[in-house]
Short mmCIF file of C-alpha atoms and ligand atoms in Angstrom, two decimals:
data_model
loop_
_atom_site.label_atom_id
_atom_site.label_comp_id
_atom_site.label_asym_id
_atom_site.label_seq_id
_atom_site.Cartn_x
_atom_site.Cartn_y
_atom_site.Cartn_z
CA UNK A 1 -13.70 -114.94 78.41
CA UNK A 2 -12.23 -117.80 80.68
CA UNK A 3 -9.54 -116.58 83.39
CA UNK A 4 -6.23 -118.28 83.90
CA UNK A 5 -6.10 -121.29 85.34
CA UNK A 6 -4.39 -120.63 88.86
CA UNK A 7 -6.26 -122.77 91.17
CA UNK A 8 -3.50 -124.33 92.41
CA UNK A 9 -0.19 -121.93 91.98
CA UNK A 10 0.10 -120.84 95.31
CA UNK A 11 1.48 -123.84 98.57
CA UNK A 12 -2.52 -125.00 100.24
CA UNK A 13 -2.23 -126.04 103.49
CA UNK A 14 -4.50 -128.83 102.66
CA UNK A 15 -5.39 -129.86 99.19
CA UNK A 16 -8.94 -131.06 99.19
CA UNK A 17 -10.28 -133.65 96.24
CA UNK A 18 -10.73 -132.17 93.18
CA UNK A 19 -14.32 -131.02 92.13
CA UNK A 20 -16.01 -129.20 89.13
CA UNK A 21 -17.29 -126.25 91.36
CA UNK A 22 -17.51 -122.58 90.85
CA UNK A 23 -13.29 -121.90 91.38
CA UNK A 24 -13.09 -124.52 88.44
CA UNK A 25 -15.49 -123.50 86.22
CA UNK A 26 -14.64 -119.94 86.06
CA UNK A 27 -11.01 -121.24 84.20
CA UNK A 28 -11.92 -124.82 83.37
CA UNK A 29 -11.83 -123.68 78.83
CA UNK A 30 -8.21 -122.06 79.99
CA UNK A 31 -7.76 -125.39 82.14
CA UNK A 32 -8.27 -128.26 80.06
CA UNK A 33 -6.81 -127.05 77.17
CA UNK A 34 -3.56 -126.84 79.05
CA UNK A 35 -3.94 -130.50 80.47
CA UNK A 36 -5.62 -132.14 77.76
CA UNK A 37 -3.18 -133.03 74.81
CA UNK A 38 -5.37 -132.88 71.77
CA UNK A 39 -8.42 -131.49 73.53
CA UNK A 40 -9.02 -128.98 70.43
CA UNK A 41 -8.54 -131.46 68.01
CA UNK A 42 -11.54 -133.60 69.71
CA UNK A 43 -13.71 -131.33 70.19
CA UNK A 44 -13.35 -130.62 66.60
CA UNK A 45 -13.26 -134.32 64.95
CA UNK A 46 -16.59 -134.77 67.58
CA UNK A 47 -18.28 -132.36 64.93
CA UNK A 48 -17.09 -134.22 61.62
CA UNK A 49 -17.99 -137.14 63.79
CA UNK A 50 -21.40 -136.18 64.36
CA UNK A 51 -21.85 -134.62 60.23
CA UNK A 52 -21.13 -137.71 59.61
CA UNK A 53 -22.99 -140.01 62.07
CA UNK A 54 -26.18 -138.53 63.20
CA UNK A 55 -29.23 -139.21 61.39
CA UNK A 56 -32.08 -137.35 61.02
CA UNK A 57 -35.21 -136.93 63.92
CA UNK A 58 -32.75 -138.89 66.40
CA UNK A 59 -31.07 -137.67 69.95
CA UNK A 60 -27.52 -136.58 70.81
CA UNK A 61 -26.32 -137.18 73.91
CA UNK A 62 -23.10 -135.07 75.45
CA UNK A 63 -22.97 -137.04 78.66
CA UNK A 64 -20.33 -134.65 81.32
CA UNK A 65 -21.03 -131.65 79.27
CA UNK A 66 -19.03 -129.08 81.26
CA UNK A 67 -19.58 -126.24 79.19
CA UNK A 68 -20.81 -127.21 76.43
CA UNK A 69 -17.79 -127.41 74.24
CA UNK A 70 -18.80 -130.70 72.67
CA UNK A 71 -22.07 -129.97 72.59
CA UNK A 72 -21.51 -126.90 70.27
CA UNK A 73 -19.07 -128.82 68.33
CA UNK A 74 -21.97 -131.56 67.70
CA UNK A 75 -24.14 -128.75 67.12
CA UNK A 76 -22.26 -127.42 64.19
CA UNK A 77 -22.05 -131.03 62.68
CA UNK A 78 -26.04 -131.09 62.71
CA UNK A 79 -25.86 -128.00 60.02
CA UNK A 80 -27.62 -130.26 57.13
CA UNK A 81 -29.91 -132.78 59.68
CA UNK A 82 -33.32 -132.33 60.27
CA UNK A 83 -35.74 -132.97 63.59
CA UNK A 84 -32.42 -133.66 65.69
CA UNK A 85 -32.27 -133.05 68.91
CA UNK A 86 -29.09 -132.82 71.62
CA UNK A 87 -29.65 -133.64 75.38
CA UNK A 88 -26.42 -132.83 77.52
CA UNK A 89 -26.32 -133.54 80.99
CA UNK A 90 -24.03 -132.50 84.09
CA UNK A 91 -24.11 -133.03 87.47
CA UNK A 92 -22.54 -129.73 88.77
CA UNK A 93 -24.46 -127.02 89.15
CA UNK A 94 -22.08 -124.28 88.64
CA UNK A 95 -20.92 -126.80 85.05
CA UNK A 96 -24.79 -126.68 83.96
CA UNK A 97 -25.95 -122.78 84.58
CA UNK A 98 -22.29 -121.75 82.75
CA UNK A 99 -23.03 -123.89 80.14
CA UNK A 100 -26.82 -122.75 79.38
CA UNK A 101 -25.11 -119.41 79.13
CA UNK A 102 -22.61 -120.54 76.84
CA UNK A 103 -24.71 -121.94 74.41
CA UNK A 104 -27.39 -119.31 74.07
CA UNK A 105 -25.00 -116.96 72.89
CA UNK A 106 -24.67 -119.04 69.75
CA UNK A 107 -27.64 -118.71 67.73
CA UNK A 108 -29.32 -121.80 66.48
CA UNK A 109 -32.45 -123.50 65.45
CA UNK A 110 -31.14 -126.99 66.51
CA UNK A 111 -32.38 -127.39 70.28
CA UNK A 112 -30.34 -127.96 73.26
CA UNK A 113 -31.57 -129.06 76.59
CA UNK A 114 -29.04 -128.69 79.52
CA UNK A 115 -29.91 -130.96 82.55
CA UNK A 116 -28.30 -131.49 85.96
CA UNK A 117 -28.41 -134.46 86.85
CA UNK A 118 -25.99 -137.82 86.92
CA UNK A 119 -25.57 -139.40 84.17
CA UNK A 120 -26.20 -142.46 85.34
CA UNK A 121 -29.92 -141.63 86.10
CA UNK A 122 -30.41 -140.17 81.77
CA UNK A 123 -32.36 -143.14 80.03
CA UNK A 124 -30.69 -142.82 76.15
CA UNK A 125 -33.15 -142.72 73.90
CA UNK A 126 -33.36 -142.92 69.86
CA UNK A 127 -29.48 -141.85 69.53
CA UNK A 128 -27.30 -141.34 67.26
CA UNK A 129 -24.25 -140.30 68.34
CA UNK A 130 -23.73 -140.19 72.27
CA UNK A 131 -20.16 -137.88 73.77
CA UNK A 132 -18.42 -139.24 76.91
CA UNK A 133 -15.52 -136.55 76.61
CA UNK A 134 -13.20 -137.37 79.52
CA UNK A 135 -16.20 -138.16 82.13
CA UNK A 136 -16.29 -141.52 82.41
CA UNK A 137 -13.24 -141.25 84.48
CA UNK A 138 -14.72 -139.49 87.08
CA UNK A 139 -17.14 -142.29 87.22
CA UNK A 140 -16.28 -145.18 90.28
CA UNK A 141 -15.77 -147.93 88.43
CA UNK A 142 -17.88 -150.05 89.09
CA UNK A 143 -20.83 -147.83 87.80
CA UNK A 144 -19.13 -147.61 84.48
CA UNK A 145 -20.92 -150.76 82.65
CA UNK A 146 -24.42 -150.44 83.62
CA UNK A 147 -23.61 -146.73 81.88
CA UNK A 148 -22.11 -148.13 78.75
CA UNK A 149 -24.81 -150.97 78.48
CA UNK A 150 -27.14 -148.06 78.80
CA UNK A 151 -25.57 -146.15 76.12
CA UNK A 152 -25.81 -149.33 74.14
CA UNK A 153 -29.04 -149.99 74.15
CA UNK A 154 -30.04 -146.58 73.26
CA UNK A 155 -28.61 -146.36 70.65
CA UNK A 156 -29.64 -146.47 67.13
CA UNK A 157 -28.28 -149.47 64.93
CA UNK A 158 -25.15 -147.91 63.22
CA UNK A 159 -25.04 -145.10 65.94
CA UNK A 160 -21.74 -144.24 67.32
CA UNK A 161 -20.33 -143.59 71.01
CA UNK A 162 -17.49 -141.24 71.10
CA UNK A 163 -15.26 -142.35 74.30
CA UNK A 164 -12.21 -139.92 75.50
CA UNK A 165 -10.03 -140.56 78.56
CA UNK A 166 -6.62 -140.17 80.06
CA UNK A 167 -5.70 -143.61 80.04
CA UNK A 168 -3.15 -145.73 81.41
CA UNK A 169 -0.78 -148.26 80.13
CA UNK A 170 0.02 -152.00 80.94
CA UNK A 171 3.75 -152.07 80.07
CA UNK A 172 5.11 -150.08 82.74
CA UNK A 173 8.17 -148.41 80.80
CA UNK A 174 5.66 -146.94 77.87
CA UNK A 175 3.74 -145.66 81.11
CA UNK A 176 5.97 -143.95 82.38
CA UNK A 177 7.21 -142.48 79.87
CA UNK A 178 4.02 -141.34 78.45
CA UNK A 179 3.17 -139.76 81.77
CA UNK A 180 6.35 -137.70 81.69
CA UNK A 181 5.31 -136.64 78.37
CA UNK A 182 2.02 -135.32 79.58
CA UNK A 183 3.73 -133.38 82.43
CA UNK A 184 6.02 -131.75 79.77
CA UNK A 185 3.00 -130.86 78.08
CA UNK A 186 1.91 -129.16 81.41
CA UNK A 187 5.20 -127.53 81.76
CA UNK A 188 5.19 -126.12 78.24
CA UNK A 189 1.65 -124.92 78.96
CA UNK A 190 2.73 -122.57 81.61
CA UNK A 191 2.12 -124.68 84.90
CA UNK A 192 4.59 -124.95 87.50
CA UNK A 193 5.92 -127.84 89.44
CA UNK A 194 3.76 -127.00 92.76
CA UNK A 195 0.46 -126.52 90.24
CA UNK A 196 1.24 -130.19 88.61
CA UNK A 197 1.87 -131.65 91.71
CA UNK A 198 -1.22 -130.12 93.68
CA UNK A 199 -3.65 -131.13 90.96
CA UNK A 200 -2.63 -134.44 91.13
CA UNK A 201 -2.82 -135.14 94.46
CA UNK A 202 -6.56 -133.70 94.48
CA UNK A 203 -7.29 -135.98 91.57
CA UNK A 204 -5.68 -138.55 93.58
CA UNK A 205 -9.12 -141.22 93.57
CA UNK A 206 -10.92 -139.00 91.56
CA UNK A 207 -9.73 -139.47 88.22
CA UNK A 208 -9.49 -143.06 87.99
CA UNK A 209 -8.06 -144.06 84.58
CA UNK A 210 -8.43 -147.49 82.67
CA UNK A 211 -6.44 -149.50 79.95
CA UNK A 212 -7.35 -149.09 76.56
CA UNK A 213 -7.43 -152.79 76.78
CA UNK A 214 -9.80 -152.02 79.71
CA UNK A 215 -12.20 -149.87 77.52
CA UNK A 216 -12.34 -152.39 75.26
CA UNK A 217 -13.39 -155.52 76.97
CA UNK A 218 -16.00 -153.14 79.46
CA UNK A 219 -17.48 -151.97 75.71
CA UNK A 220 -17.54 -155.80 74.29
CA UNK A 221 -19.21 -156.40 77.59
CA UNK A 222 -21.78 -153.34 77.26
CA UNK A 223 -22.70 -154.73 73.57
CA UNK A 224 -20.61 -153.19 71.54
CA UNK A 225 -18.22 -154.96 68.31
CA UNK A 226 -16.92 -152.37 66.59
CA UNK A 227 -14.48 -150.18 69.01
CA UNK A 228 -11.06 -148.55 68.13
CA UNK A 229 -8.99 -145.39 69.12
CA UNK A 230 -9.66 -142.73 66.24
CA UNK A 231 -6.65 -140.32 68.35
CA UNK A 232 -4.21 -140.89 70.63
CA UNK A 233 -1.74 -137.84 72.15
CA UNK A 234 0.25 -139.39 74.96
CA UNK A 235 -1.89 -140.83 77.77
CA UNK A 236 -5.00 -139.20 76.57
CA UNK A 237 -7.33 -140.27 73.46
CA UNK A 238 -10.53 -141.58 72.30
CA UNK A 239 -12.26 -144.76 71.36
CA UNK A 240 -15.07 -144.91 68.75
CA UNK A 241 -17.66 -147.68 69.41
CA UNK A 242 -20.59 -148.24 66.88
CA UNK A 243 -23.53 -150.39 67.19
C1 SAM B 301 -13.42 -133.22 82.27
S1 SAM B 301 -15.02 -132.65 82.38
C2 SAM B 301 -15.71 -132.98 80.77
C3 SAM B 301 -15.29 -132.04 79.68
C4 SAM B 301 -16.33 -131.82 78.62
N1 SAM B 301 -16.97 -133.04 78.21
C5 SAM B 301 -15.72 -131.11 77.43
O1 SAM B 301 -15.61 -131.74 76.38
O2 SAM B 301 -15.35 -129.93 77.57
C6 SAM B 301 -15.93 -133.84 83.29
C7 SAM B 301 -17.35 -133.36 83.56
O3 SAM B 301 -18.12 -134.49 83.97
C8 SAM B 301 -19.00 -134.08 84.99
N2 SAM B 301 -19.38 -135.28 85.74
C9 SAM B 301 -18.58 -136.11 86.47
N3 SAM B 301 -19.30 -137.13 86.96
C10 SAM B 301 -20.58 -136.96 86.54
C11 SAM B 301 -21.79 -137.67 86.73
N4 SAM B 301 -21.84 -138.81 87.45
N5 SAM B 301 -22.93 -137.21 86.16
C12 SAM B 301 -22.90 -136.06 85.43
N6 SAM B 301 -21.78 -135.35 85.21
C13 SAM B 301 -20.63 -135.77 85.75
C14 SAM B 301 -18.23 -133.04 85.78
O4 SAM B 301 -19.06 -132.20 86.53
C15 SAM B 301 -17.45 -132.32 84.67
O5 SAM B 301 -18.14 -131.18 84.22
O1 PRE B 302 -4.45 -135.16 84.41
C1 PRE B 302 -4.60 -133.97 84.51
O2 PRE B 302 -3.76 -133.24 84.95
C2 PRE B 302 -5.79 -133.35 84.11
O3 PRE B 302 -5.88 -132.21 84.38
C3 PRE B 302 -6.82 -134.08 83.40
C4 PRE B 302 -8.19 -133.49 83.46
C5 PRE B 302 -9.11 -134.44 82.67
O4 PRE B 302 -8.62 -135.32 81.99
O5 PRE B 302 -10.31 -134.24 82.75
C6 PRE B 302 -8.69 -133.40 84.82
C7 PRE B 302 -9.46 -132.42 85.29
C8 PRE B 302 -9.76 -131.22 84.50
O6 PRE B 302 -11.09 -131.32 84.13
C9 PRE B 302 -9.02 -131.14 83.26
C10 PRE B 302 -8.25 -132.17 82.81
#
């Protein structure tokens, strides 16, 4: 069972930059459903996605796997493949040996293979569907195509990259008020005013969001033609790019 998320309720003399270590993982399911608007209904859709888009004796990729939520979500999806295969990769230790636990409690014949390791070092192979869910935002920016070209070449003809991120917005009013609309998710969540404004200073420069616009022209750039949001909830949603 994941604890409360309460990392940041009480005044820190110093708040350091956020990372996905041991203190984080132990809430992070209780976490990022309270910060992530819609982060059910992705990890669900990444399922139909993946019923729908992976083809048999191919690779899935869940590229920032955390703990394995979209990974088990893909999983399901895979009910009626055959010879499929998921890969999902992490860099933080304390992510990865949660997540191998998490998945071997659900039984299934479909293999997993958990790796630490950056994601920028994973050559995609033979894939189907690839997952970044919220991770490429973590990413500095400037390693972002070379991962995306990556993906692209990897991928199967018709295969599908599933892209979610908090983004952010060119016209300045819509910003704004979208990002007041994400705090009042917060709010309605449970988190307090010191909590919100803790976590964001420690994601100050860590979470680096784009424009949609941004996403776009980076994924034209990478190779890909066909790329459009499939969900939007305030500043967060997802892009699906096929080859
Ligand atoms: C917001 S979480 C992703 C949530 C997860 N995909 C889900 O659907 O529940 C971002 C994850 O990306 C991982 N991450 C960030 N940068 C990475 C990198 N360069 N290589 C591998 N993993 C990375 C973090 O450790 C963290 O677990
Ligand atoms: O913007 C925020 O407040 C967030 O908490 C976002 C976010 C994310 O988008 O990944 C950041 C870190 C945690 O992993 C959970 C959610």
């Amino acid at each position: 069972m994941s604890q409360t998320d309460n990392i940041f309720s009480q005044p820190l003399d110093k708040v350091d930059s956020f990372s996905f270590d041991q203190q984080v993982v132990q809430v992070f399911p209780d976490m990022i459903k309270r910060s992530v608007p819609g982060y059910e209904n992705i990890i669900n859709s990444i399922g139909m996605i993946t019923q729908r888009c992976a083809v048999d004796n191919s690779n899935l990729y869940d590229l920032g796997c955390s703990l394995g939520a979209a990974t088990l979500s893909m999983r399901r999806g895979l009910d009626e493949k055959t010879g499929c295969k998921i890969i999902s990769v992490d860099n933080s230790s304390a992510m990865v040996e949660s997540c191998q636990q998490h998945i071997k409690a659900y039984k299934s014949d479909i293999p997993v293979t958990v790796l630490q390791d950056d994601i920028c070092n994973i050559k995609i192979e033979n894939a189907s569907v690839v997952v970044l869910n919220f991770t490429l935002q973590f990413l500095t920016p400037e390693k972002r195509l070379s991962l995306l070209t990556n993906i692209y070449q990897g991928l199967l003809p018709g295969g599908v990259l599933v892209l979610s991120e908090k983004f952010i917005f060119n016209d300045a009013t819509n910003n704004q008020l979208l990002v007041d609309l994400h705090l009042d998710f917060k709010r309605s969540h449970g988190y307090s005013e010191l909590e919100i404004s803790q976590k964001r200073s420690s994601l100050d420069n860590v979470l680096i969001s784009d424009t949609v616009e941004q996403h776009y022209a980076r994924l034209q750039q990478a190779g890909f033609k066909h790329n459009d949001l499939w969900y939007q909830y305030f500043n967060f949603g997802s892009i699906l790019s096929i080859k």
